[in-house]
PDB file of C-alpha atoms in Angstrom:
ATOM      1  CA  MET A   1     -31.677  38.276  90.734  1.00 51.00           C
ATOM      2  CA  GLN A   2     -33.995  36.603  87.780  1.00 63.00           C
ATOM      3  CA  PRO A   3     -31.133  34.334  86.326  1.00 63.00           C
ATOM      4  CA  ILE A   4     -30.612  32.625  89.463  1.00 66.00           C
ATOM      5  CA  GLU A   5     -34.612  31.951  89.728  1.00 72.00           C
ATOM      6  CA  SER A   6     -34.975  31.001  86.041  1.00 71.00           C
ATOM      7  CA  ALA A   7     -31.996  28.427  86.518  1.00 69.00           C
ATOM      8  CA  GLN A   8     -33.692  27.051  89.518  1.00 73.00           C
ATOM      9  CA  THR A   9     -37.023  26.758  87.753  1.00 71.00           C
ATOM     10  CA  ALA A  10     -35.160  25.025  84.607  1.00 66.00           C
ATOM     11  CA  GLN A  11     -33.862  22.361  86.952  1.00 72.00           C
ATOM     12  CA  LYS A  12     -37.296  21.734  88.356  1.00 76.00           C
ATOM     13  CA  LEU A  13     -38.811  21.259  84.796  1.00 76.00           C
ATOM     14  CA  PRO A  14     -38.758  17.642  83.080  1.00 77.00           C
ATOM     15  CA  LEU A  15     -36.577  18.092  80.520  1.00 75.00           C
ATOM     16  CA  ARG A  16     -34.551  15.091  78.683  1.00 80.00           C
ATOM     17  CA  ASP A  17     -31.138  15.223  77.684  1.00 85.00           C
ATOM     18  CA  ILE A  18     -30.199  16.262  74.041  1.00 87.00           C
ATOM     19  CA  HIS A  19     -30.911  13.581  71.292  1.00 87.00           C
ATOM     20  CA  LEU A  20     -28.988  13.334  68.204  1.00 90.00           C
ATOM     21  CA  PRO A  21     -30.609  12.514  64.815  1.00 90.00           C
ATOM     22  CA  PRO A  22     -29.976   9.192  63.533  1.00 88.00           C
ATOM     23  CA  THR A  23     -27.032   8.905  61.301  1.00 88.00           C
ATOM     24  CA  PRO A  24     -28.163   9.584  57.407  1.00 84.00           C
ATOM     25  CA  SER A  25     -28.617   6.030  55.437  1.00 85.00           C
ATOM     26  CA  TRP A  26     -27.006   5.434  52.169  1.00 85.00           C
ATOM     27  CA  TRP A  27     -30.150   4.596  50.771  1.00 86.00           C
ATOM     28  CA  PRO A  28     -32.098   6.428  49.059  1.00 89.00           C
ATOM     29  CA  LEU A  29     -29.400   8.422  47.551  1.00 89.00           C
ATOM     30  CA  ALA A  30     -29.004  12.012  47.043  1.00 89.00           C
ATOM     31  CA  PRO A  31     -30.023  13.426  43.419  1.00 92.00           C
ATOM     32  CA  GLY A  32     -26.319  14.141  42.778  1.00 94.00           C
ATOM     33  CA  TRP A  33     -25.716  10.401  42.778  1.00 94.00           C
ATOM     34  CA  TYR A  34     -28.482   9.462  40.639  1.00 95.00           C
ATOM     35  CA  LEU A  35     -27.201  11.919  38.143  1.00 96.00           C
ATOM     36  CA  LEU A  36     -23.381  10.635  38.289  1.00 97.00           C
ATOM     37  CA  ILE A  37     -24.797   7.197  37.689  1.00 97.00           C
ATOM     38  CA  VAL A  38     -26.655   8.305  34.664  1.00 97.00           C
ATOM     39  CA  LEU A  39     -23.553  10.091  33.487  1.00 98.00           C
ATOM     40  CA  LEU A  40     -21.090   6.852  34.057  1.00 98.00           C
ATOM     41  CA  LEU A  41     -23.788   4.783  32.009  1.00 98.00           C
ATOM     42  CA  LEU A  42     -24.082   7.055  29.381  1.00 98.00           C
ATOM     43  CA  ILE A  43     -20.320   7.312  28.800  1.00 98.00           C
ATOM     44  CA  LEU A  44     -19.948   3.551  28.906  1.00 98.00           C
ATOM     45  CA  LEU A  45     -22.489   3.319  26.191  1.00 98.00           C
ATOM     46  CA  LEU A  46     -20.945   5.844  24.234  1.00 98.00           C
ATOM     47  CA  LEU A  47     -17.763   3.918  24.572  1.00 98.00           C
ATOM     48  CA  TRP A  48     -19.128   0.726  23.527  1.00 97.00           C
ATOM     49  CA  PHE A  49     -20.831   2.377  20.535  1.00 96.00           C
ATOM     50  CA  LEU A  50     -17.049   3.606  19.301  1.00 95.00           C
ATOM     51  CA  TRP A  51     -15.791   0.443  20.088  1.00 94.00           C
ATOM     52  CA  GLN A  52     -18.199  -1.267  17.740  1.00 91.00           C
ATOM     53  CA  ARG A  53     -17.693   1.173  15.246  1.00 88.00           C
ATOM     54  CA  ALA A  54     -14.165   0.956  15.080  1.00 89.00           C
ATOM     55  CA  GLN A  55     -14.250  -2.880  14.769  1.00 88.00           C
ATOM     56  CA  ARG A  56     -16.829  -2.458  11.838  1.00 84.00           C
ATOM     57  CA  LEU A  57     -14.126  -0.001  10.147  1.00 86.00           C
ATOM     58  CA  ARG A  58     -11.217  -2.434  10.901  1.00 90.00           C
ATOM     59  CA  TYR A  59     -11.300  -3.885   7.634  1.00 88.00           C
ATOM     60  CA  ARG A  60     -11.460  -0.808   5.639  1.00 89.00           C
ATOM     61  CA  ARG A  61      -8.033   0.101   7.705  1.00 91.00           C
ATOM     62  CA  GLN A  62      -6.614  -2.962   6.826  1.00 93.00           C
ATOM     63  CA  VAL A  63      -7.508  -2.663   3.100  1.00 94.00           C
ATOM     64  CA  LEU A  64      -6.284   0.863   2.864  1.00 94.00           C
ATOM     65  CA  GLN A  65      -3.040  -0.448   4.425  1.00 95.00           C
ATOM     66  CA  GLN A  66      -2.700  -3.371   1.797  1.00 95.00           C
ATOM     67  CA  LEU A  67      -3.236  -0.397  -0.853  1.00 96.00           C
ATOM     68  CA  ASP A  68      -0.145   1.255   0.629  1.00 95.00           C
ATOM     69  CA  GLN A  69       1.638  -1.818   0.238  1.00 95.00           C
ATOM     70  CA  LEU A  70       0.542  -2.181  -3.435  1.00 94.00           C
ATOM     71  CA  ALA A  71       1.665   1.409  -4.382  1.00 93.00           C
ATOM     72  CA  LYS A  72       5.219   0.311  -3.549  1.00 92.00           C
ATOM     73  CA  MET A  73       5.271  -2.242  -6.558  1.00 90.00           C
ATOM     74  CA  ASP A  74       7.522  -1.522  -9.474  1.00 87.00           C
ATOM     75  CA  SER A  75       5.444  -3.182 -12.397  1.00 88.00           C
ATOM     76  CA  ASP A  76       2.437  -1.218 -13.487  1.00 88.00           C
ATOM     77  CA  HIS A  77       1.111  -4.736 -14.704  1.00 87.00           C
ATOM     78  CA  THR A  78       1.284  -6.358 -11.484  1.00 90.00           C
ATOM     79  CA  LEU A  79      -0.257  -3.347  -9.707  1.00 92.00           C
ATOM     80  CA  ILE A  80      -3.142  -3.285 -11.975  1.00 92.00           C
ATOM     81  CA  ALA A  81      -3.624  -7.166 -11.328  1.00 91.00           C
ATOM     82  CA  GLU A  82      -3.278  -6.695  -7.615  1.00 94.00           C
ATOM     83  CA  LEU A  83      -5.423  -3.785  -7.422  1.00 94.00           C
ATOM     84  CA  SER A  84      -8.327  -5.633  -9.064  1.00 91.00           C
ATOM     85  CA  VAL A  85      -8.106  -8.348  -6.681  1.00 93.00           C
ATOM     86  CA  LEU A  86      -7.931  -5.953  -3.783  1.00 95.00           C
ATOM     87  CA  LEU A  87     -10.992  -4.112  -5.028  1.00 95.00           C
ATOM     88  CA  ARG A  88     -12.790  -7.412  -5.783  1.00 93.00           C
ATOM     89  CA  ARG A  89     -12.231  -8.710  -2.129  1.00 93.00           C
ATOM     90  CA  SER A  90     -13.185  -5.671  -0.788  1.00 93.00           C
ATOM     91  CA  ALA A  91     -16.315  -5.602  -2.655  1.00 92.00           C
ATOM     92  CA  LEU A  92     -17.378  -9.427  -1.603  1.00 91.00           C
ATOM     93  CA  HIS A  93     -16.695  -8.235   2.022  1.00 88.00           C
ATOM     94  CA  ALA A  94     -18.471  -4.874   1.978  1.00 88.00           C
ATOM     95  CA  PHE A  95     -21.322  -5.967  -0.161  1.00 88.00           C
ATOM     96  CA  PRO A  96     -22.130  -9.776   0.425  1.00 84.00           C
ATOM     97  CA  ASP A  97     -25.608  -9.605  -1.051  1.00 81.00           C
ATOM     98  CA  GLU A  98     -24.950  -8.261  -4.093  1.00 83.00           C
ATOM     99  CA  ASN A  99     -23.422 -10.731  -6.926  1.00 85.00           C
ATOM    100  CA  CYS A 100     -20.196  -8.884  -7.436  1.00 85.00           C
ATOM    101  CA  ALA A 101     -18.090 -12.207  -7.449  1.00 83.00           C
ATOM    102  CA  ALA A 102     -19.170 -13.162 -11.043  1.00 87.00           C
ATOM    103  CA  LEU A 103     -19.161  -9.820 -12.457  1.00 88.00           C
ATOM    104  CA  ASN A 104     -16.204  -9.161 -15.047  1.00 87.00           C
ATOM    105  CA  GLY A 105     -15.294  -6.474 -17.884  1.00 88.00           C
ATOM    106  CA  GLU A 106     -18.050  -3.524 -18.205  1.00 91.00           C
ATOM    107  CA  GLU A 107     -20.052  -5.139 -15.549  1.00 92.00           C
ATOM    108  CA  TRP A 108     -17.542  -4.848 -12.949  1.00 91.00           C
ATOM    109  CA  LEU A 109     -16.798  -1.322 -13.751  1.00 93.00           C
ATOM    110  CA  GLN A 110     -20.378  -0.362 -13.435  1.00 93.00           C
ATOM    111  CA  PHE A 111     -20.727  -2.079 -10.112  1.00 93.00           C
ATOM    112  CA  LEU A 112     -17.618  -0.184  -9.165  1.00 94.00           C
ATOM    113  CA  ASP A 113     -18.996   3.202 -10.297  1.00 93.00           C
ATOM    114  CA  ARG A 114     -22.435   2.752  -8.626  1.00 92.00           C
ATOM    115  CA  HIS A 115     -20.535   2.770  -5.178  1.00 89.00           C
ATOM    116  CA  ALA A 116     -18.021   5.346  -6.082  1.00 89.00           C
ATOM    117  CA  ALA A 117     -18.427   9.220  -5.807  1.00 83.00           C
ATOM    118  CA  GLU A 118     -18.343   9.475  -9.553  1.00 87.00           C
ATOM    119  CA  PRO A 119     -18.153   7.424 -12.823  1.00 87.00           C
ATOM    120  CA  SER A 120     -14.162   7.316 -13.096  1.00 89.00           C
ATOM    121  CA  PHE A 121     -13.844   3.359 -13.744  1.00 92.00           C
ATOM    122  CA  THR A 122     -16.392   3.432 -16.718  1.00 90.00           C
ATOM    123  CA  THR A 123     -15.355   6.422 -18.183  1.00 90.00           C
ATOM    124  CA  GLY A 124     -11.820   7.369 -16.390  1.00 89.00           C
ATOM    125  CA  ILE A 125      -8.509   5.819 -15.493  1.00 90.00           C
ATOM    126  CA  GLY A 126     -10.095   3.010 -13.702  1.00 91.00           C
ATOM    127  CA  ARG A 127     -11.116   1.593 -17.095  1.00 91.00           C
ATOM    128  CA  CYS A 128      -7.773  -0.261 -17.172  1.00 90.00           C
ATOM    129  CA  LEU A 129      -9.184  -2.441 -14.164  1.00 90.00           C
ATOM    130  CA  ALA A 130     -11.230  -4.352 -16.627  1.00 87.00           C
ATOM    131  CA  ALA A 131      -8.736  -5.677 -19.127  1.00 84.00           C
ATOM    132  CA  GLY A 132      -5.589  -4.655 -17.401  1.00 81.00           C
ATOM    133  CA  PRO A 133      -4.886  -7.759 -15.308  1.00 79.00           C
ATOM    134  CA  TYR A 134      -5.196 -10.059 -18.304  1.00 79.00           C
ATOM    135  CA  GLN A 135      -3.050  -8.048 -21.034  1.00 80.00           C
ATOM    136  CA  PRO A 136       0.612  -8.950 -20.868  1.00 78.00           C
ATOM    137  CA  THR A 137       1.683  -5.529 -20.488  1.00 77.00           C
ATOM    138  CA  SER A 138      -0.060  -2.146 -19.296  1.00 76.00           C
ATOM    139  CA  GLU A 139       0.925   1.089 -18.831  1.00 81.00           C
ATOM    140  CA  VAL A 140      -1.075   3.525 -16.247  1.00 87.00           C
ATOM    141  CA  ASP A 141      -1.060   6.805 -14.267  1.00 90.00           C
ATOM    142  CA  ARG A 142      -0.069   4.736 -11.173  1.00 92.00           C
ATOM    143  CA  ASP A 143      -0.891   7.930  -8.587  1.00 93.00           C
ATOM    144  CA  ALA A 144      -4.465   8.844 -10.476  1.00 93.00           C
ATOM    145  CA  LEU A 145      -5.151   4.762 -10.292  1.00 94.00           C
ATOM    146  CA  LEU A 146      -4.041   4.686  -6.514  1.00 95.00           C
ATOM    147  CA  ALA A 147      -5.712   7.797  -5.779  1.00 94.00           C
ATOM    148  CA  LEU A 148      -9.262   6.430  -7.633  1.00 95.00           C
ATOM    149  CA  CYS A 149      -8.844   3.059  -5.657  1.00 95.00           C
ATOM    150  CA  ARG A 150      -8.345   5.024  -2.213  1.00 95.00           C
ATOM    151  CA  CYS A 151     -11.160   6.813  -2.541  1.00 94.00           C
ATOM    152  CA  TRP A 152     -13.133   4.019  -3.575  1.00 95.00           C
ATOM    153  CA  LEU A 153     -11.915   1.938  -0.490  1.00 94.00           C
ATOM    154  CA  LYS A 154     -12.606   4.638   1.791  1.00 92.00           C
ATOM    155  CA  ARG A 155     -16.392   4.967   0.780  1.00 91.00           C
ATOM    156  CA  LEU A 156     -16.816   1.356   1.752  1.00 88.00           C
ATOM    157  CA  PRO A 157     -19.721   1.014   4.466  1.00 86.00           C
ATOM    158  CA  PRO A 158     -19.176  -0.393   7.700  1.00 80.00           C
ATOM    159  CA  THR A 159     -20.056  -4.146   8.218  1.00 73.00           C
ATOM    160  CA  LEU A 160     -23.045  -4.762  10.110  1.00 59.00           C
ATOM    161  CA  ARG A 161     -21.230  -7.733  11.832  1.00 54.00           C
ATOM    162  CA  SER A 162     -17.868  -9.590  11.973  1.00 47.00           C
ATOM    163  CA  ARG A 163     -17.225 -11.928   9.287  1.00 48.00           C
ATOM    164  CA  ARG A 164     -14.437 -13.862  10.669  1.00 48.00           C
ATOM    165  CA  LYS A 165     -13.779 -17.372   9.274  1.00 45.00           C
ATOM    166  CA  GLY A 166     -12.736 -20.153  11.589  1.00 40.00           C
TER     167      GLY A 166
END
């Protein structure tokens, strides 16, 4: 008979109804949300840096595309002249602080060698770029010269900021 007596005793006790806890607030956030926010910010920062790098290297891609167009030329003399112009424009863009616009002949070849992997302009196939554009006819190993120019153009540094005209 104890269960009946305990039920009667429980009814006499001053008990209140069950209160539910308040619903959780959205603030402060759980630690997992902070981790997710930091991760998203890092991903956005990485994407921004990659986009900036792609913008800085865009001129290099454009110059290499122009080099591919020059490779289709028939005349060796025209090829040498156009390669000389392409290398000079690229040097002016990549090295604006150096006075490479006024260089010619041996000084121009030495400038190209300073920014190349090996001295192939002053002592190798690239020597034809010094006087070749100014001679009436020129013959050269096209593939070797194009490979040398491609290697030099690939080594150009990324630009620090966009140099857009207009």
